[in-house]
Short mmCIF file of C-alpha atoms in Angstrom, two decimals:
data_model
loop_
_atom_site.label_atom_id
_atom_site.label_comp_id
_atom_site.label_asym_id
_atom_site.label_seq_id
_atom_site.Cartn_x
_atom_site.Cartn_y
_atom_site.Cartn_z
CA UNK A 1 -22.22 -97.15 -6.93
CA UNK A 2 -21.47 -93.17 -6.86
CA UNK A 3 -23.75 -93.17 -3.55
CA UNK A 4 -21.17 -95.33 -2.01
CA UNK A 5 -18.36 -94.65 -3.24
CA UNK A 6 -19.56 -90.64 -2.04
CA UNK A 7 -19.92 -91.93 1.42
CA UNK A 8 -16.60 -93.93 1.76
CA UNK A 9 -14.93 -90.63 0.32
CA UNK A 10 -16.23 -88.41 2.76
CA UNK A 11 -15.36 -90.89 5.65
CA UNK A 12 -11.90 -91.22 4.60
CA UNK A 13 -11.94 -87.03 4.49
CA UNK A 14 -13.12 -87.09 7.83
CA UNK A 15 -10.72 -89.11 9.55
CA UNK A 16 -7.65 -87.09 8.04
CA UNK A 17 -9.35 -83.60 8.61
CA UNK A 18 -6.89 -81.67 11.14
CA UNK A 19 -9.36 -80.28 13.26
CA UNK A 20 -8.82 -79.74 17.34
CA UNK A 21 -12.29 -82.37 17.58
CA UNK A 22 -10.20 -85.48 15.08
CA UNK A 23 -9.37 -87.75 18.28
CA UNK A 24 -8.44 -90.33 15.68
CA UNK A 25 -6.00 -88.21 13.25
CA UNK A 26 -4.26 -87.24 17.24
CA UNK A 27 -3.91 -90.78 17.88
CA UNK A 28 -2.63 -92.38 14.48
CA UNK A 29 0.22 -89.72 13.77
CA UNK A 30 2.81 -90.71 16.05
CA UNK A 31 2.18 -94.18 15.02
CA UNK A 32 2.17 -93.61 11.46
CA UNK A 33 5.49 -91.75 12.05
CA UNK A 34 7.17 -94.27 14.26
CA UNK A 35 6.38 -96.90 10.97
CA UNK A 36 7.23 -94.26 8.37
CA UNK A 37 10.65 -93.58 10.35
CA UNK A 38 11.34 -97.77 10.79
CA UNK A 39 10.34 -98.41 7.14
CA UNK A 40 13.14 -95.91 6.31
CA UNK A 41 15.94 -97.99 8.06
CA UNK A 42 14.46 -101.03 6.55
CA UNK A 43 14.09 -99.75 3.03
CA UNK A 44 18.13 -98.71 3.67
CA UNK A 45 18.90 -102.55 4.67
CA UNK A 46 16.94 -104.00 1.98
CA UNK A 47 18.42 -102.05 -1.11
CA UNK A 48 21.69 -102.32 0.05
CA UNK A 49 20.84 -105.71 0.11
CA UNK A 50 19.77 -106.19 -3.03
CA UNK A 51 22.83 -104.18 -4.45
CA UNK A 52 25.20 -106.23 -3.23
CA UNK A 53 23.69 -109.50 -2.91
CA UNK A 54 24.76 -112.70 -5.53
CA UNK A 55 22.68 -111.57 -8.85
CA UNK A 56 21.49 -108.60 -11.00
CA UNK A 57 20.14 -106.11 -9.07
CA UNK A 58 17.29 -104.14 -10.24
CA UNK A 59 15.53 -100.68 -9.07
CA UNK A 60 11.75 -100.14 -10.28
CA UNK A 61 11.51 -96.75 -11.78
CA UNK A 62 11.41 -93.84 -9.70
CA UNK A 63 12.16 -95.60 -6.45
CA UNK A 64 15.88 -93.83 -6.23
CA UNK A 65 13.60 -91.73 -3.72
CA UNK A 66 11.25 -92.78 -0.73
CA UNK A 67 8.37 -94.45 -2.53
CA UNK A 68 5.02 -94.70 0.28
CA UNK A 69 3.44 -97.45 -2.34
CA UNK A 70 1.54 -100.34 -0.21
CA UNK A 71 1.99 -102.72 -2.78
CA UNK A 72 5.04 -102.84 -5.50
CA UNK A 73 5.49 -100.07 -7.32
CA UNK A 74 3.79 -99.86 -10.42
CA UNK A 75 6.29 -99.01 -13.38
CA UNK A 76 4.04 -97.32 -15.98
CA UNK A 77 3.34 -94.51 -13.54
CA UNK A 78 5.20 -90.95 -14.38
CA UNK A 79 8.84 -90.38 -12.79
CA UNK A 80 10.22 -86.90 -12.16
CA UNK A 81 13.36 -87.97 -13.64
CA UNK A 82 14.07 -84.14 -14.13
CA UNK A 83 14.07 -84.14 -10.07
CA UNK A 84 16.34 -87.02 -9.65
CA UNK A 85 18.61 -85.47 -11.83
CA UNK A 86 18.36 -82.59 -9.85
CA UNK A 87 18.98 -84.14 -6.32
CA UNK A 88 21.93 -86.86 -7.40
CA UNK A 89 24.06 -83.92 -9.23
CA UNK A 90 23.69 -82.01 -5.38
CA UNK A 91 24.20 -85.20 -3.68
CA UNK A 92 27.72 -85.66 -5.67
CA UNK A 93 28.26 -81.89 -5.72
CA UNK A 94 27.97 -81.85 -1.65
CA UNK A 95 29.66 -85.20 -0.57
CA UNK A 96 31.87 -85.90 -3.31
CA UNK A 97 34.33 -87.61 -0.40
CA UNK A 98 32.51 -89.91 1.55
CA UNK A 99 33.32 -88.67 5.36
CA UNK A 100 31.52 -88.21 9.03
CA UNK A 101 30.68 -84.68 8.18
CA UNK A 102 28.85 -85.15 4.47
CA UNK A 103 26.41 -87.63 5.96
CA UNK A 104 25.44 -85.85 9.33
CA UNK A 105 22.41 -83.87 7.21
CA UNK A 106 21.12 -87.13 6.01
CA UNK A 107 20.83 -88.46 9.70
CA UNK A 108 19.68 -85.03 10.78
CA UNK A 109 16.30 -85.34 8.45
CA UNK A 110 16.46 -89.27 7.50
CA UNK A 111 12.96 -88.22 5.78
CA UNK A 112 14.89 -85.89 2.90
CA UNK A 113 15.01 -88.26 -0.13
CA UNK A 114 18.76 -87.40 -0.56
CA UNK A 115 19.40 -90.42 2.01
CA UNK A 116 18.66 -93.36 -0.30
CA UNK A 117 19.78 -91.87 -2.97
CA UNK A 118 23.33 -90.99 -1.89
CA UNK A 119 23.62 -94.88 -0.33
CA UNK A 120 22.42 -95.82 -3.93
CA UNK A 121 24.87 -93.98 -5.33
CA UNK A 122 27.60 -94.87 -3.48
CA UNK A 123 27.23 -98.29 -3.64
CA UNK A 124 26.70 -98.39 -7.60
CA UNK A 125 29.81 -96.66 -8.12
CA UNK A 126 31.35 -99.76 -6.19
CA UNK A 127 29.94 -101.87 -8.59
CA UNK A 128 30.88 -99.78 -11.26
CA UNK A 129 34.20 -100.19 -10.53
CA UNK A 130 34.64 -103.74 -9.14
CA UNK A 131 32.66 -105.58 -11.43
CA UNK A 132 34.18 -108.98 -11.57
CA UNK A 133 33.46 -108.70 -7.60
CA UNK A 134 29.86 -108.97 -8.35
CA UNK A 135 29.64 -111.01 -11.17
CA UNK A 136 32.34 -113.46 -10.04
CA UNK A 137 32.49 -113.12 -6.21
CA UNK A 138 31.86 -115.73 -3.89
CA UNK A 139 29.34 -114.53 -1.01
CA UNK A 140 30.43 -116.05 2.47
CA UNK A 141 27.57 -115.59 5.53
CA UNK A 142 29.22 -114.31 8.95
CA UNK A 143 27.85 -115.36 11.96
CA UNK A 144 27.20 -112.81 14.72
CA UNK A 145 27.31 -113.09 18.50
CA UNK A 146 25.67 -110.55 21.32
CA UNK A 147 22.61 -109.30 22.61
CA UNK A 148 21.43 -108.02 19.00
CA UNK A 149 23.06 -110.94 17.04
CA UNK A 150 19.48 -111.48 15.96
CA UNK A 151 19.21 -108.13 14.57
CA UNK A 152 22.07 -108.04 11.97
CA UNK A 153 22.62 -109.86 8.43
CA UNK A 154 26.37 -109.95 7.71
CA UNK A 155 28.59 -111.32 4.59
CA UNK A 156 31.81 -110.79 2.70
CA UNK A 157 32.01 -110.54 -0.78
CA UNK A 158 35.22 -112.09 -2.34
CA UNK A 159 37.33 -111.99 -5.62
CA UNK A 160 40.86 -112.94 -5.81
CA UNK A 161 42.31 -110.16 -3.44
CA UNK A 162 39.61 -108.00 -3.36
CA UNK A 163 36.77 -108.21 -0.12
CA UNK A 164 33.56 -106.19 0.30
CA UNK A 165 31.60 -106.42 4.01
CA UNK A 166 28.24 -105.76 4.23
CA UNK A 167 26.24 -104.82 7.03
CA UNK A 168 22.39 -104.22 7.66
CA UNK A 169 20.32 -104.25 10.62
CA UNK A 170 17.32 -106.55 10.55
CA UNK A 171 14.18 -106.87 12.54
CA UNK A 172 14.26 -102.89 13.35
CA UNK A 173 11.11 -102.60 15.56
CA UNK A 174 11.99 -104.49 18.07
CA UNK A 175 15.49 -103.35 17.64
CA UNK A 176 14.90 -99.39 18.45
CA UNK A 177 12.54 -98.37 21.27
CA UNK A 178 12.28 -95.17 20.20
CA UNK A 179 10.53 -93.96 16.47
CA UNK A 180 13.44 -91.25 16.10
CA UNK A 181 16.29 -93.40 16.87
CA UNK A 182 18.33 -94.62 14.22
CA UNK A 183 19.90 -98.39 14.56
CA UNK A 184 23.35 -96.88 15.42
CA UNK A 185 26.07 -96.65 18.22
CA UNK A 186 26.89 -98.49 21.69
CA UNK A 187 23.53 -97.37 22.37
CA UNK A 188 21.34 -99.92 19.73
CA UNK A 189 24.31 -102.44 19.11
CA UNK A 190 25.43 -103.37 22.96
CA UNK A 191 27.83 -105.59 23.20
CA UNK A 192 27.12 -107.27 19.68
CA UNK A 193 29.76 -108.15 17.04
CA UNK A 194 30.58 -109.67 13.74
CA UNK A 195 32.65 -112.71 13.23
CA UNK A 196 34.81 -112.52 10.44
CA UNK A 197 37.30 -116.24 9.34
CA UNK A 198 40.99 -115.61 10.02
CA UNK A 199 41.75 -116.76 6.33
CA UNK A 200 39.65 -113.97 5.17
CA UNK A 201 40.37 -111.38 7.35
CA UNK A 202 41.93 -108.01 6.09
CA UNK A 203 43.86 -105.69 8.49
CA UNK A 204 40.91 -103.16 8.34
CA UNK A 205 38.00 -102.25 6.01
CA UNK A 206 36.99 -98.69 4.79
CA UNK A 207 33.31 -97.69 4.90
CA UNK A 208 32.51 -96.79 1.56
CA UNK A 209 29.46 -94.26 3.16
CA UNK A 210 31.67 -92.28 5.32
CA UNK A 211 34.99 -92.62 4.52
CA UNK A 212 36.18 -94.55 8.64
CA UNK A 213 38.20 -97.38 9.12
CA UNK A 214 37.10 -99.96 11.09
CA UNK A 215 39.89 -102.53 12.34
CA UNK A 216 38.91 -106.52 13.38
CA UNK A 217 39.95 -107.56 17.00
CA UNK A 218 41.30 -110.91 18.23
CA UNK A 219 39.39 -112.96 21.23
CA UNK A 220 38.98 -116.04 22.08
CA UNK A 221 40.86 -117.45 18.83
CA UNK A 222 38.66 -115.54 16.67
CA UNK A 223 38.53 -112.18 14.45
CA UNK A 224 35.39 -110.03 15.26
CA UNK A 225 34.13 -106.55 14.69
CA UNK A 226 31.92 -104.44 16.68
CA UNK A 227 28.47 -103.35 15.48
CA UNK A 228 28.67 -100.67 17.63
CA UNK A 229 31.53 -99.43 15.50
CA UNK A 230 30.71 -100.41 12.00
CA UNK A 231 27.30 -99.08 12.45
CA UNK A 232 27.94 -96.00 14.48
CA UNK A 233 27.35 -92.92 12.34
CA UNK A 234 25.67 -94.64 9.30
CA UNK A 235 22.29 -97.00 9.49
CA UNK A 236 23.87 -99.65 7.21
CA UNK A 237 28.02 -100.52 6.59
CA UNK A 238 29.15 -101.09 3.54
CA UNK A 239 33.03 -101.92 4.10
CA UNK A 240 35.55 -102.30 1.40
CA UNK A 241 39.18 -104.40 2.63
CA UNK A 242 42.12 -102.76 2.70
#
């Protein structure tokens, strides 16, 4: 029906025209950022997620980067694999040592693509080298107390001596107040922390995304870590036992 379909395409011009009169367009662009920003942090908790998670993980073509699909990505479409290429070789060129200072232009412009990318990257070369972790590890749930407990999903992974904590907010809207806040520091986390079982506990853990130690703390009979710490320069923890 070309007559409709002219009249739904001219609409849908309408609305996204940038003119001073477009009292919709001035209206739906802070929200659409606010959800654009919060799908970011959740896209971040999800992949890591599924990258360290019991099973075979699995990345749909092209999706290294931000991909704004509203349904699953669809894997026949084109990649720019030439641009990946491009963006990973800078990525390991620029933070080749995972530390505070080769992550603060990722939080600076979350948006850049180079954000998922590098977490991907890090975390695959974790797997890469601590295989039988993944294939053969057990996965143990942690339990998580404070006024964001609700907001966190927290496990170890274990193999003989070898222990990998993860860490990803959950929930993130009605975690962060604010569109341009990311779910880090004192600020986001309170007074919440992760509880960890003395016979598993290491004597501190290494995040694998920017290179600080993070040491567990005794109360009340129990070994716990605070969010506010494990999550306070980097949107997700990924924390290897040492």
């Amino acid at each position: 029906n070309p007559e409709y379909e002219q009249a739904m395409s001219s609409f849908v011009k309408a609305l996204l025209n940038r003119g001073p009169g477009n009292k919709f367009l001035n209206d739906f662009v802070p929200f659409q950022q606010r959800i654009a920003r919060l799908g970011a942090w959740n896209s971040l908790s999800q992949t890591l997620l599924k990258l360290t998670c019991p099973g075979v993980p699995d990345i749909y073509q092209g999706t290294e980067l931000w991909n704004f699909s509203l349904v699953d990505p669809d894997n026949r479409c084109p990649v720019d694999y030439a641009l990946r290429q491009d963006l990973l070789a800078q990525v390991r060129a620029w933070h080749s040592a995972a530390d505070q200072d080769s992550i603060k232009p990722f939080m600076e412009n979350p948006g850049k693509p180079e954000l998922k990318l590098y977490m991907i990257w890090r975390t695959l070369c974790l797997r890469k080298h601590g295989g039988e972790l993944f294939q053969k590890g057990d996965y143990l749930a942690l339990a998580v107390q404070g006024a964001k407990s609700n907001h966190v999903v927290a496990f170890l992974r274990t193999w003989e001596t070898t222990q990998l904590l993860v860490i990803v907010p959950r929930l993130l809207a009605g975690l962060l107040q604010a569109s341009d806040t990311p779910p880090t520091g004192k600020r986001v986390w309170q007074d919440t922390h992760v509880l960890l079982p003395p016979s598993r506990c290491a004597e501190k853990y290494r995040n694998a995304f920017t290179g600080v130690e993070a040491f567990p703390e005794k109360a009340d009979g129990r070994e716990k870590m605070d969010m506010a710490e494990l999550l306070a320069h980097f949107p997700v923890g990924l924390y290897v036992a040492s």
